[in-house]
mmCIF file of C-alpha atoms in Angstrom:
data_model
loop_
_atom_site.group_PDB
_atom_site.id
_atom_site.type_symbol
_atom_site.label_atom_id
_atom_site.label_comp_id
_atom_site.label_asym_id
_atom_site.label_seq_id
_atom_site.Cartn_x
_atom_site.Cartn_y
_atom_site.Cartn_z
ATOM 1 C CA MET A 1 201.321 153.050 175.656
ATOM 2 C CA VAL A 2 201.383 156.649 176.875
ATOM 3 C CA LYS A 3 203.072 158.478 179.708
ATOM 4 C CA PHE A 4 201.093 158.919 182.875
ATOM 5 C CA SER A 5 199.839 162.175 184.381
ATOM 6 C CA ARG A 6 199.722 161.884 188.130
ATOM 7 C CA ARG A 7 196.954 163.091 190.421
ATOM 8 C CA GLY A 8 196.819 162.918 194.204
ATOM 9 C CA ALA A 9 196.585 159.351 195.480
ATOM 10 C CA VAL A 10 193.337 158.232 197.103
ATOM 11 C CA SER A 11 193.597 156.509 200.490
ATOM 12 C CA HIS A 12 192.848 152.750 200.412
ATOM 13 C CA ASP A 13 194.642 149.559 201.311
ATOM 14 C CA VAL A 14 196.125 147.821 198.288
ATOM 15 C CA GLU A 15 193.598 144.979 198.033
ATOM 16 C CA SER A 16 190.522 147.209 198.203
ATOM 17 C CA HIS A 17 192.151 149.586 195.717
ATOM 18 C CA LEU A 18 192.694 146.741 193.253
ATOM 19 C CA ARG A 19 189.128 145.523 193.564
ATOM 20 C CA GLN A 20 187.752 149.038 193.108
ATOM 21 C CA PHE A 21 189.623 149.653 189.865
ATOM 22 C CA LEU A 22 190.176 146.168 188.418
ATOM 23 C CA GLY A 23 187.198 144.190 189.723
ATOM 24 C CA LYS A 24 187.096 140.742 191.270
ATOM 25 C CA PRO A 25 190.275 138.678 190.780
ATOM 26 C CA PHE A 26 190.000 135.292 189.111
ATOM 27 C CA SER A 27 193.020 134.089 191.091
ATOM 28 C CA VAL A 28 194.722 134.987 194.369
ATOM 29 C CA LEU A 29 197.979 133.216 195.228
ATOM 30 C CA ASP A 30 200.152 133.532 198.324
ATOM 31 C CA GLU A 31 203.898 132.915 198.403
ATOM 32 C CA ALA A 32 206.242 133.075 201.382
ATOM 33 C CA VAL A 33 209.719 134.514 200.891
ATOM 34 C CA PRO A 34 212.550 132.660 202.699
ATOM 35 C CA ASP A 35 212.259 134.813 205.824
ATOM 36 C CA GLY A 36 208.553 134.045 206.163
ATOM 37 C CA ALA A 37 206.997 137.249 204.816
ATOM 38 C CA VAL A 38 204.014 136.600 202.518
ATOM 39 C CA ILE A 39 203.455 138.118 199.084
ATOM 40 C CA ARG A 40 200.037 137.889 197.458
ATOM 41 C CA LEU A 41 199.521 137.817 193.686
ATOM 42 C CA HIS A 42 196.142 138.862 192.276
ATOM 43 C CA GLY A 43 195.070 137.957 188.738
ATOM 44 C CA PHE A 44 192.407 139.951 186.855
ATOM 45 C CA ALA A 45 190.870 138.948 183.524
ATOM 46 C CA GLU A 46 189.860 141.306 180.690
ATOM 47 C CA VAL A 47 191.748 144.304 182.117
ATOM 48 C CA PRO A 48 192.916 146.804 181.133
ATOM 49 C CA ASN A 49 191.533 145.637 177.741
ATOM 50 C CA ASP A 50 189.551 142.700 176.388
ATOM 51 C CA GLY A 51 191.672 139.572 176.093
ATOM 52 C CA GLN A 52 194.346 140.812 178.490
ATOM 53 C CA VAL A 53 195.266 139.598 181.957
ATOM 54 C CA THR A 54 196.680 141.793 184.710
ATOM 55 C CA MET A 55 198.706 140.343 187.570
ATOM 56 C CA VAL A 56 199.625 142.566 190.482
ATOM 57 C CA THR A 57 201.344 141.975 193.806
ATOM 58 C CA ASP A 58 200.163 142.924 197.278
ATOM 59 C CA GLY A 59 202.603 142.943 200.182
ATOM 60 C CA LEU A 60 205.825 144.213 198.628
ATOM 61 C CA ALA A 61 205.195 147.846 199.542
ATOM 62 C CA SER A 62 204.452 147.093 203.191
ATOM 63 C CA LEU A 63 207.497 144.814 203.297
ATOM 64 C CA ALA A 64 209.679 147.632 201.917
ATOM 65 C CA ARG A 65 208.502 149.939 204.702
ATOM 66 C CA GLN A 66 209.016 147.315 207.394
ATOM 67 C CA ARG A 67 212.513 146.389 206.161
ATOM 68 C CA GLY A 68 213.737 149.928 205.524
ATOM 69 C CA TRP A 69 214.084 150.042 201.730
ATOM 70 C CA ALA A 70 211.069 152.243 201.036
ATOM 71 C CA ARG A 71 211.756 155.901 200.414
ATOM 72 C CA ARG A 72 212.000 158.126 203.485
ATOM 73 C CA ASP A 73 208.499 159.482 202.915
ATOM 74 C CA GLY A 74 207.133 155.909 202.793
ATOM 75 C CA TYR A 75 206.885 155.672 199.005
ATOM 76 C CA ALA A 76 207.099 152.032 197.903
ATOM 77 C CA GLN A 77 206.081 149.821 194.983
ATOM 78 C CA GLU A 78 203.910 146.892 193.996
ATOM 79 C CA LEU A 79 204.682 145.054 190.752
ATOM 80 C CA LEU A 80 202.269 144.841 187.831
ATOM 81 C CA PHE A 81 202.292 142.670 184.688
ATOM 82 C CA VAL A 82 199.905 142.967 181.719
ATOM 83 C CA LEU A 83 199.819 140.022 179.303
ATOM 84 C CA ASP A 84 197.725 138.777 176.438
ATOM 85 C CA GLY A 85 195.514 136.052 177.906
ATOM 86 C CA GLN A 86 196.863 133.432 175.474
ATOM 87 C CA PHE A 87 200.161 133.413 177.397
ATOM 88 C CA MET A 88 198.668 132.702 180.806
ATOM 89 C CA GLY A 89 199.399 129.374 182.452
ATOM 90 C CA PRO A 90 201.318 127.758 185.316
ATOM 91 C CA ASP A 91 204.725 128.706 183.887
ATOM 92 C CA MET A 92 203.758 132.362 183.679
ATOM 93 C CA LEU A 93 202.324 132.402 187.195
ATOM 94 C CA ASP A 94 205.527 130.832 188.516
ATOM 95 C CA PHE A 95 207.608 133.372 186.605
ATOM 96 C CA VAL A 96 205.718 136.401 187.912
ATOM 97 C CA MET A 97 205.788 135.123 191.480
ATOM 98 C CA SER A 98 209.507 134.378 191.238
ATOM 99 C CA CYS A 99 210.109 137.965 190.107
ATOM 100 C CA ALA A 100 208.166 139.244 193.108
ATOM 101 C CA VAL A 101 210.100 137.033 195.523
ATOM 102 C CA ARG A 102 213.461 138.082 194.078
ATOM 103 C CA TYR A 103 212.419 141.736 194.253
ATOM 104 C CA ALA A 104 211.658 141.272 197.947
ATOM 105 C CA GLN A 105 214.996 139.553 198.520
ATOM 106 C CA GLN A 106 216.980 142.271 196.744
ATOM 107 C CA GLY A 107 215.374 144.926 198.883
ATOM 108 C CA ARG A 108 215.516 148.060 196.752
ATOM 109 C CA LEU A 109 213.108 150.142 194.712
ATOM 110 C CA LEU A 110 213.001 149.965 190.930
ATOM 111 C CA SER A 111 213.837 152.922 188.710
ATOM 112 C CA TRP A 112 212.356 153.799 185.316
ATOM 113 C CA ASP A 113 215.852 154.157 183.831
ATOM 114 C CA GLU A 114 217.205 150.800 185.047
ATOM 115 C CA PRO A 115 216.275 147.747 182.938
ATOM 116 C CA ILE A 116 216.127 144.402 184.738
ATOM 117 C CA ARG A 117 218.151 141.600 183.190
ATOM 118 C CA LEU A 118 216.629 138.121 183.567
ATOM 119 C CA ASP A 119 218.477 134.824 183.893
ATOM 120 C CA VAL A 120 215.906 133.133 181.622
ATOM 121 C CA ASP A 121 213.605 134.165 178.786
ATOM 122 C CA VAL A 122 210.154 135.403 179.719
ATOM 123 C CA PRO A 123 207.915 132.307 179.289
ATOM 124 C CA SER A 124 206.325 132.009 175.809
ATOM 125 C CA SER A 125 208.525 134.780 174.407
ATOM 126 C CA PHE A 126 211.142 134.500 171.683
ATOM 127 C CA GLY A 127 214.185 135.891 173.436
ATOM 128 C CA MET A 128 212.805 138.535 175.805
ATOM 129 C CA ARG A 129 215.372 138.660 178.606
ATOM 130 C CA PHE A 130 214.599 142.032 180.168
ATOM 131 C CA LEU A 131 211.848 143.696 182.150
ATOM 132 C CA LEU A 132 211.475 147.458 181.836
ATOM 133 C CA PRO A 133 210.031 149.216 184.922
ATOM 134 C CA THR A 134 207.513 151.821 183.731
ATOM 135 C CA PRO A 135 204.561 153.848 185.017
ATOM 136 C CA ALA A 136 201.275 151.921 184.837
ATOM 137 C CA ALA A 137 200.082 154.214 182.059
ATOM 138 C CA LEU A 138 197.789 151.569 180.533
ATOM 139 C CA PHE A 139 195.425 152.254 183.431
ATOM 140 C CA GLU A 140 193.459 155.328 184.449
ATOM 141 C CA GLU A 141 195.313 157.944 186.464
ATOM 142 C CA ASP A 142 193.485 157.340 189.739
ATOM 143 C CA PHE A 143 194.617 153.701 189.763
ATOM 144 C CA GLN A 144 198.353 154.283 189.498
ATOM 145 C CA PHE A 145 198.958 155.359 193.108
ATOM 146 C CA VAL A 146 197.272 154.499 196.384
ATOM 147 C CA ALA A 147 197.799 156.398 199.639
ATOM 148 C CA GLY A 148 198.031 154.861 203.098
ATOM 149 C CA PRO A 149 198.878 155.915 206.651
ATOM 150 C CA THR A 150 202.515 154.835 206.260
ATOM 151 C CA GLY A 151 203.158 156.163 202.746
ATOM 152 C CA GLU A 152 202.191 156.103 199.106
ATOM 153 C CA THR A 153 202.276 152.972 196.935
ATOM 154 C CA ASN A 154 203.011 153.086 193.211
ATOM 155 C CA PHE A 155 202.010 150.258 190.863
ATOM 156 C CA CYS A 156 205.104 149.671 188.734
ATOM 157 C CA LEU A 157 204.388 148.041 185.363
ATOM 158 C CA LEU A 158 207.106 145.597 184.269
ATOM 159 C CA VAL A 159 207.243 145.393 180.469
ATOM 160 C CA PRO A 160 208.872 142.261 178.945
ATOM 161 C CA ALA A 161 211.468 143.466 176.463
ATOM 162 C CA TYR A 162 214.262 142.561 174.087
ATOM 163 C CA GLU A 163 217.875 143.544 174.656
ATOM 164 C CA VAL A 164 217.733 146.221 171.964
ATOM 165 C CA GLU A 165 214.898 147.892 173.882
ATOM 166 C CA ALA A 166 216.810 147.780 177.141
ATOM 167 C CA ASP A 167 219.742 149.351 175.285
ATOM 168 C CA LEU A 168 217.423 152.133 174.103
ATOM 169 C CA VAL A 169 216.507 152.955 177.698
ATOM 170 C CA ALA A 170 220.194 152.996 178.630
ATOM 171 C CA SER A 171 221.182 155.242 175.742
ATOM 172 C CA ARG A 172 218.223 157.619 175.440
ATOM 173 C CA GLY A 173 216.258 157.285 178.683
ATOM 174 C CA PRO A 174 212.786 155.971 179.496
ATOM 175 C CA GLU A 175 210.849 158.963 178.153
ATOM 176 C CA HIS A 176 212.278 158.332 174.697
ATOM 177 C CA LEU A 177 211.295 154.666 174.951
ATOM 178 C CA TYR A 178 207.692 155.637 175.752
ATOM 179 C CA ASP A 179 207.630 157.889 172.684
ATOM 180 C CA VAL A 180 208.899 155.077 170.438
ATOM 181 C CA LEU A 181 206.401 152.577 171.886
ATOM 182 C CA GLU A 182 203.579 154.982 171.139
ATOM 183 C CA GLU A 183 204.943 155.913 167.710
ATOM 184 C CA GLN A 184 205.171 152.253 166.650
ATOM 185 C CA ASP A 185 201.833 151.361 168.298
ATOM 186 C CA VAL A 186 203.366 148.488 170.267
ATOM 187 C CA ASP A 187 201.140 146.040 172.139
ATOM 188 C CA ILE A 188 203.289 145.396 175.205
ATOM 189 C CA SER A 189 201.032 142.517 176.276
ATOM 190 C CA ASP A 190 202.107 140.467 173.239
ATOM 191 C CA LEU A 191 205.094 138.335 174.236
ATOM 192 C CA ARG A 192 205.718 137.354 170.605
ATOM 193 C CA ARG A 193 205.725 140.830 169.138
ATOM 194 C CA SER A 194 208.609 142.036 167.017
ATOM 195 C CA ALA A 195 211.341 144.075 168.665
ATOM 196 C CA LEU A 196 211.135 147.848 168.372
ATOM 197 C CA ARG A 197 212.632 149.368 165.260
ATOM 198 C CA THR A 198 215.418 151.397 166.835
ATOM 199 C CA ARG A 199 217.370 152.568 163.773
ATOM 200 C CA GLY A 200 218.138 156.225 164.350
ATOM 201 C CA HIS A 201 217.025 156.036 168.003
ATOM 202 C CA GLY A 202 220.228 154.713 169.578
ATOM 203 C CA ARG A 203 223.469 156.374 170.575
ATOM 204 C CA ALA A 204 226.531 156.333 168.347
ATOM 205 C CA GLY A 205 229.209 153.999 169.628
ATOM 206 C CA GLN A 206 226.880 152.331 172.147
ATOM 207 C CA GLN A 207 228.223 149.052 173.494
ATOM 208 C CA PRO A 208 226.076 145.931 173.847
ATOM 209 C CA ALA A 209 224.279 145.335 177.148
ATOM 210 C CA GLY A 210 226.455 143.578 179.693
ATOM 211 C CA ASP A 211 229.713 145.193 178.484
ATOM 212 C CA ALA A 212 231.336 148.101 180.295
ATOM 213 C CA GLY A 213 229.258 151.175 179.596
ATOM 214 C CA GLY A 214 226.268 149.112 178.397
ATOM 215 C CA THR A 215 222.802 148.662 179.822
ATOM 216 C CA PRO A 216 222.512 149.404 183.542
ATOM 217 C CA GLU A 217 220.602 146.582 185.200
ATOM 218 C CA HIS A 218 220.086 144.255 188.101
ATOM 219 C CA GLY A 219 218.866 140.693 187.832
ATOM 220 C CA LEU A 220 215.697 138.813 188.677
ATOM 221 C CA THR A 221 214.646 135.128 188.615
#
């Protein structure tokens, strides 16, 4: 995983942008949030790499602009998950959609330096209880943003993570995390990967996540 280098966003609606860069979805699911707004979840096979599945929302950015929690210039986000295809199934689809619905209900943008604490483990994982918002740097630069008449949309990649990795973001910042992911050649699509080796990367005296002074977070699911 590498950091992204941003270019100017090309003007498209979200769905046509996804099809241009990711191809034809194998699945399109709609889900209504409690107030009636609809979120769409697109699933794409064999992207960004062979054997991987990408799931991405459509509707969250427009909802953020309508409800007033987009940035003043109209910047808003759609959520993106990249998983090894072996982990796909009904439980994973339900999990991703539940994250999207909760995001809509919370009504605020995600930040790269704010890990998301989950109430349950990521399905199929061995103890991953965090999602780390990151740039969608697994994809080509022109994909990562799309422009529209009401503002720019960023595709925010949510990386399933262990607590020690969320602590690393809290103590050293997201840029340091990206360096460690690249240094250790981590496959973020593998939900059963080992946790990052963080010896020497943390902060002296750091408290565990959830204690005062620990990992900043808000919850999903």
